Amino acid sequence: MRGLSLLQAPPFVIPFTFFATGVSFWFLSSLFAVYFSFRGGINLPFLLHSQTVLFALFVMFGALFQMLPVVVGAVIENPIPKAFIFYFPMLLGAFIFLSGFFTHKTAITKTGALLLYASVMYGALLMLFHALKVKSYIPTSRGIKFSLFFLVVGVSFGVLWLFFPYDVRIFKTHYTFMLFGWVGALIVSVSFQVIEMFFTTDAYPRIFSMNFPYMLSFSMLLAVFMDGFIFKLPLSLLFFTWSFMTLKRLYTRRRKATDYTIYFWYLGLLMLCLSLVFFLMDRFMTFLLLFVLFFSSIIAAMLYRIIPFLVWFHLSNLNPQKAPLMSDVIKPERIRVSFFLHSVFCLLCTLGLFKLASVVFVVSTLWLAYHTVRGGLLYFELT
């Protein structure tokens, strides 16, 4: 994001609305986690999709609105109406979709899924259309394009699976492209840019970063269409390799100042490596849990970085005298508390203490939601 100008960046209200929605509904999903854990039964489809749809999808769309013009060089003109024309249907569709899972009403689930599908496809194709018009010279730009394509494939097979629920191949395609393709590819691609920039590290090997989307595509196809440990191995090794590269860069970073967002990265990478082990062992439920802990840790780390940066950036361009320091938008000691809560939650989940974990989950998500929203509102207070 070097040399960023205000003309390139979308209005602050767009990414902030998506971020605030995502973290608010992450808190809401934690309340349902408490309800299910103390009731004695887990509604896995509801809980999983509340994490991937209400939390990850909204936050990642918000991040993409910011990154497309800045990193990819793809400017969406008149972005506010184009953003909100799919934000509201996506929000409504997500509510109906999850209501169907909660009530076990298939008709409601399908209705919500179709509305959600239409809105997600609009957003993904809008971004992909603009991104494809720009040639990719850096790995993050290329990875973003592929991740949007993987999202289109993943949600399409998700809707298809609702109508053909007994086709295992459709289900495998859905979760592989959504988890490894959409979420995984986007996190990895963004890391190629932000790890070096935020933490002053060495760059990733270009031969790896530029070819990551191609290796991922091949590995996912193997995992989907072939069965057995050996065909899951390339996909797992690819993410293991990225994890170790990232850990090495964070550990050997040149700027050694205490930064608790780094610890979120450490925790997330640990959860990813554990999830890959269980993925290879065909322990699907454990894999899902650990993979969710992985991407939620990384997203939390990114939010604690992005919100202060965007508030400072927009205010410093509009009125430099009113621009706060990034450390004043969200205090470092507040991030430290958030990391402690989230790490305790992850530990309790890995130990199988789900009732206690769900209670900590509520406190952790409320803490993140409050500071994300409060930090963003500072922009509106000072303008």
XYZ file of C-alpha atoms in Angstrom:
383
model
C 0.000 0.000 0.000
C 2.968 2.273 -0.509
C 2.150 5.566 -2.209
C -1.560 5.194 -1.517
C -3.719 8.216 -2.337
C -7.218 9.039 -1.170
C -8.441 8.988 -4.767
C -7.540 5.293 -5.012
C -9.183 4.216 -1.774
C -12.938 3.604 -1.477
C -14.948 5.703 1.007
C -14.286 4.590 4.580
C -17.956 3.757 5.108
C -17.739 0.757 2.744
C -15.050 -1.382 4.396
C -16.142 -0.237 7.857
C -19.754 -1.341 7.281
C -18.667 -4.794 6.161
C -16.154 -5.097 9.020
C -18.645 -3.930 11.650
C -21.289 -6.312 10.327
C -18.886 -9.241 10.349
C -17.628 -8.764 13.902
C -21.105 -7.993 15.249
C -22.477 -11.204 13.855
C -19.442 -13.116 15.076
C -20.507 -12.031 18.551
C -24.065 -13.113 17.768
C -22.838 -16.530 16.633
C -20.961 -16.899 19.933
C -24.249 -16.513 21.806
C -25.687 -19.375 19.783
C -22.561 -21.410 20.548
C -23.324 -21.017 24.260
C -26.933 -21.999 23.648
C -26.025 -25.154 21.740
C -23.226 -26.222 24.091
C -25.389 -25.988 27.219
C -28.412 -27.484 25.487
C -26.396 -30.621 24.840
C -26.465 -30.720 21.036
C -24.410 -28.979 18.353
C -26.059 -27.653 15.210
C -22.916 -27.918 13.079
C -24.296 -26.463 9.804
C -25.599 -23.419 11.672
C -22.450 -22.796 13.706
C -20.074 -23.410 10.801
C -21.903 -21.136 8.382
C -22.314 -18.423 11.010
C -18.501 -18.332 11.102
C -17.901 -18.555 7.362
C -20.846 -16.468 6.114
C -21.755 -13.917 8.773
C -18.187 -13.364 9.948
C -15.556 -14.276 7.361
C -17.534 -13.450 4.210
C -18.521 -9.949 5.306
C -15.073 -9.067 6.661
C -13.304 -10.406 3.577
C -15.586 -8.532 1.189
C -14.848 -5.370 3.170
C -11.123 -6.016 2.869
C -11.422 -6.649 -0.874
C -13.192 -3.339 -1.457
C -10.148 -1.715 0.120
C -7.515 -3.870 -1.599
C -8.844 -3.981 -5.165
C -7.984 -0.376 -6.057
C -4.907 -0.227 -3.825
C -3.192 -3.564 -4.479
C -4.726 -4.869 -7.705
C -5.177 -1.468 -9.337
C -8.822 -2.201 -10.163
C -10.959 0.843 -9.390
C -14.711 0.323 -8.996
C -16.264 3.642 -9.937
C -19.170 4.945 -7.862
C -18.531 2.189 -5.281
C -21.077 3.041 -2.566
C -24.277 2.028 -4.437
C -22.504 -0.961 -5.983
C -21.382 -2.142 -2.555
C -24.696 -1.745 -0.800
C -26.760 -3.157 -3.654
C -25.458 -6.588 -2.653
C -24.699 -5.883 1.023
C -28.364 -5.736 2.056
C -29.551 -8.788 0.061
C -26.516 -10.699 1.341
C -27.405 -9.748 4.896
C -31.041 -10.774 4.444
C -30.074 -13.968 2.642
C -27.646 -14.915 5.407
C -30.346 -14.455 8.047
C -32.878 -16.569 6.152
C -30.242 -19.187 5.316
C -29.122 -19.588 8.924
C -32.724 -19.505 10.156
C -33.338 -22.551 8.005
C -30.401 -24.376 9.585
C -31.533 -23.321 13.060
C -35.117 -24.511 12.585
C -34.154 -27.494 10.384
C -36.563 -26.223 7.706
C -35.171 -27.171 4.303
C -37.433 -24.794 2.368
C -36.242 -21.813 4.418
C -32.613 -22.889 4.036
C -32.953 -23.143 0.253
C -34.724 -19.777 -0.002
C -32.006 -18.059 2.003
C -29.289 -19.886 0.085
C -30.613 -18.684 -3.273
C -30.812 -15.059 -2.117
C -27.375 -15.321 -0.530
C -26.015 -16.956 -3.674
C -27.354 -14.212 -5.943
C -25.880 -11.437 -3.800
C -22.498 -13.134 -3.316
C -22.251 -13.856 -7.032
C -23.005 -10.220 -7.820
C -20.287 -9.018 -5.449
C -17.715 -11.605 -6.507
C -18.292 -11.149 -10.238
C -18.292 -7.353 -9.895
C -14.866 -7.507 -8.277
C -13.585 -10.203 -10.606
C -14.726 -8.257 -13.675
C -12.717 -5.203 -12.618
C -9.734 -7.226 -11.390
C -9.353 -9.216 -14.606
C -8.958 -6.017 -16.622
C -5.670 -5.343 -14.821
C -2.548 -7.434 -15.397
C -1.064 -9.046 -12.281
C 2.533 -8.093 -11.575
C 2.547 -9.018 -7.893
C 1.448 -12.259 -6.177
C -1.245 -10.645 -4.036
C -3.027 -9.285 -7.096
C -2.979 -12.672 -8.818
C -4.070 -14.484 -5.665
C -7.041 -12.176 -5.131
C -8.322 -12.947 -8.631
C -8.042 -16.675 -8.043
C -9.677 -16.468 -4.617
C -12.687 -14.674 -6.106
C -12.951 -17.384 -8.751
C -12.742 -20.058 -6.042
C -15.538 -18.258 -4.174
C -17.753 -18.395 -7.267
C -17.101 -22.135 -7.622
C -17.505 -22.818 -3.903
C -20.850 -21.078 -3.441
C -22.190 -22.571 -6.678
C -21.492 -26.098 -5.474
C -22.867 -25.202 -2.055
C -26.236 -24.300 -3.540
C -26.079 -27.366 -5.776
C -25.484 -29.582 -2.741
C -28.691 -28.323 -1.084
C -30.619 -29.831 -3.970
C -28.440 -32.960 -4.296
C -27.440 -33.634 -0.664
C -26.322 -37.216 -1.241
C -23.626 -36.429 -3.789
C -20.372 -36.570 -1.810
C -18.329 -35.102 -4.670
C -20.462 -31.950 -4.722
C -20.011 -31.573 -0.964
C -16.235 -32.068 -1.204
C -16.005 -29.477 -3.964
C -18.014 -27.015 -1.879
C -15.976 -27.190 1.311
C -12.613 -27.562 -0.448
C -13.092 -24.485 -2.628
C -14.657 -22.440 0.168
C -12.126 -23.252 2.890
C -8.868 -23.812 1.029
C -9.770 -21.880 -2.121
C -11.682 -18.810 -0.977
C -10.610 -18.317 2.662
C -7.195 -19.966 2.445
C -6.133 -18.455 -0.870
C -7.199 -14.959 0.144
C -5.367 -15.094 3.481
C -2.217 -16.465 1.845
C -2.349 -13.937 -0.999
C -2.840 -11.007 1.363
C 0.012 -12.272 3.538
C 2.413 -11.913 0.610
C 1.768 -8.160 0.865
C 1.097 -7.426 4.536
C 3.655 -9.630 6.308
C 6.536 -7.825 4.640
C 4.869 -4.410 4.915
C 3.489 -4.513 8.474
C 6.247 -6.474 10.177
C 9.351 -5.528 8.113
C 10.278 -9.023 6.996
C 11.966 -10.566 3.983
C 9.749 -11.072 0.951
C 8.401 -14.524 0.150
C 10.230 -16.368 -2.652
C 8.675 -15.038 -5.838
C 8.634 -18.451 -7.498
C 6.405 -19.663 -4.652
C 4.160 -16.623 -4.259
C 3.475 -16.048 -7.963
C 2.741 -19.726 -8.594
C 0.776 -20.376 -5.408
C -2.667 -20.041 -7.103
C -1.724 -22.580 -9.782
C -0.354 -25.066 -7.247
C -3.463 -24.590 -5.122
C -5.807 -25.180 -8.071
C -4.083 -28.437 -8.980
C -3.952 -29.606 -5.357
C -7.641 -28.904 -4.753
C -8.690 -30.785 -7.866
C -6.672 -33.785 -6.693
C -8.260 -33.654 -3.241
C -11.777 -33.346 -4.666
C -11.751 -35.916 -7.443
C -9.395 -38.507 -5.976
C -9.766 -40.317 -2.672
C -7.121 -41.262 -0.178
C -4.297 -39.853 1.903
C -1.853 -39.512 -0.983
C -4.177 -37.207 -2.947
C -4.723 -34.905 0.031
C -1.000 -34.628 0.626
C -0.171 -31.970 -2.033
C -2.840 -29.617 -0.667
C -1.648 -30.100 2.902
C 2.029 -29.719 1.993
C 1.287 -26.496 0.144
C -0.261 -24.896 3.219
C 2.382 -26.409 5.511
C 5.039 -24.783 3.331
C 3.364 -21.394 3.474
C 2.919 -21.710 7.249
C 6.599 -22.435 7.818
C 7.659 -19.633 5.466
C 5.429 -17.195 7.336
C 6.554 -18.350 10.771
C 10.179 -17.946 9.753
C 9.585 -14.433 8.464
C 7.696 -13.337 11.546
C 10.332 -14.791 13.863
C 13.228 -13.180 11.983
C 11.469 -9.853 11.369
C 13.676 -6.787 11.491
C 11.305 -4.710 13.614
C 11.277 -6.420 17.010
C 8.817 -4.139 18.812
C 6.127 -5.942 20.802
C 3.066 -6.363 18.605
C 0.271 -8.659 19.694
C -1.132 -8.951 16.184
C 1.947 -11.078 15.482
C 0.865 -13.457 18.216
C -2.524 -13.810 16.515
C -0.591 -14.876 13.418
C 1.472 -17.384 15.411
C -1.690 -18.833 16.929
C -3.506 -18.970 13.603
C -0.620 -20.721 11.883
C -0.447 -23.284 14.695
C -4.179 -23.974 14.309
C -3.735 -24.331 10.544
C -0.921 -26.867 10.898
C -2.967 -28.903 13.374
C -6.016 -28.769 11.108
C -3.968 -30.084 8.177
C -2.872 -33.086 10.238
C -6.488 -33.984 10.947
C -7.419 -33.278 7.328
C -4.925 -35.950 6.275
C -6.302 -38.314 8.931
C -9.897 -37.893 7.655
C -10.956 -36.461 11.025
C -13.329 -34.038 9.350
C -15.006 -32.474 12.401
C -11.708 -31.766 14.142
C -10.280 -30.384 10.906
C -13.237 -28.000 10.570
C -12.921 -26.744 14.142
C -9.193 -26.087 13.863
C -9.502 -24.485 10.418
C -12.113 -22.058 11.774
C -9.748 -21.220 14.644
C -7.043 -20.603 12.032
C -8.887 -18.114 9.879
C -10.605 -16.374 12.806
C -7.186 -15.747 14.392
C -5.781 -14.274 11.178
C -8.863 -12.138 10.527
C -8.686 -10.760 14.079
C -5.019 -9.890 13.532
C -5.857 -8.111 10.285
C -8.768 -6.148 11.771
C -6.600 -4.827 14.584
C -4.210 -3.575 11.913
C -6.585 -2.412 9.189
C -9.066 -0.386 11.264
C -6.411 1.886 12.862
C -4.642 2.281 9.521
C -7.807 3.248 7.629
C -8.931 5.715 10.305
C -5.500 7.349 10.348
C -5.162 7.318 6.558
C -8.532 8.882 5.752
C -8.305 11.502 8.510
C -4.715 12.433 7.645
C -5.858 13.158 4.090
C -8.989 15.059 5.111
C -7.693 16.934 8.145
C -4.136 16.107 9.252
C -4.520 18.040 12.513
C -7.314 15.729 13.647
C -5.673 12.478 12.578
C -4.939 10.289 15.618
C -1.971 7.993 15.948
C -2.789 4.455 14.865
C -2.004 3.262 18.392
C -4.672 5.651 19.721
C -7.438 4.176 17.558
C -7.168 0.778 19.252
C -4.805 0.750 22.222
C -2.106 -1.977 22.146
C -3.072 -3.142 25.647
C -6.616 -3.774 24.388
C -5.212 -5.955 21.609
C -3.193 -7.830 24.238
C -6.374 -8.614 26.197
C -8.067 -9.735 22.991
C -5.220 -12.098 22.208
C -5.376 -13.571 25.702
C -9.127 -14.196 25.406
C -8.863 -15.678 21.927
C -5.932 -17.925 22.830
C -7.806 -19.235 25.894
C -10.794 -19.939 23.649
C -8.603 -21.837 21.176
C -6.966 -23.824 23.980
C -10.295 -24.817 25.519
C -11.615 -25.881 22.102
C -8.589 -28.082 21.432
C -9.026 -29.665 24.875
C -12.687 -30.402 24.142
C -13.996 -28.153 26.950
C -16.706 -26.699 24.752
C -19.060 -25.320 27.411
C -16.343 -23.243 29.014
C -14.939 -22.378 25.585
C -18.312 -21.042 24.447
C -18.463 -18.655 27.418
C -14.955 -17.353 26.698
C -15.961 -17.125 23.029
C -18.733 -14.665 23.919
C -16.363 -12.411 25.852
C -13.680 -12.632 23.148
C -15.970 -11.781 20.233
C -17.672 -8.985 22.178
C -14.267 -7.488 22.951
C -13.213 -7.628 19.290
C -16.545 -6.288 18.033
C -16.556 -3.383 20.487
C -13.027 -2.227 19.684
C -13.440 -2.705 15.931
C -16.669 -0.699 15.852
C -15.482 1.862 18.401
C -12.235 2.370 16.503
C -14.079 2.862 13.228
C -16.604 5.288 14.724
C -13.703 7.512 15.733
C -13.382 8.444 12.067
C -16.959 9.730 11.935
C -16.546 11.591 15.234
C -13.509 13.479 13.940
C -14.866 14.371 10.481
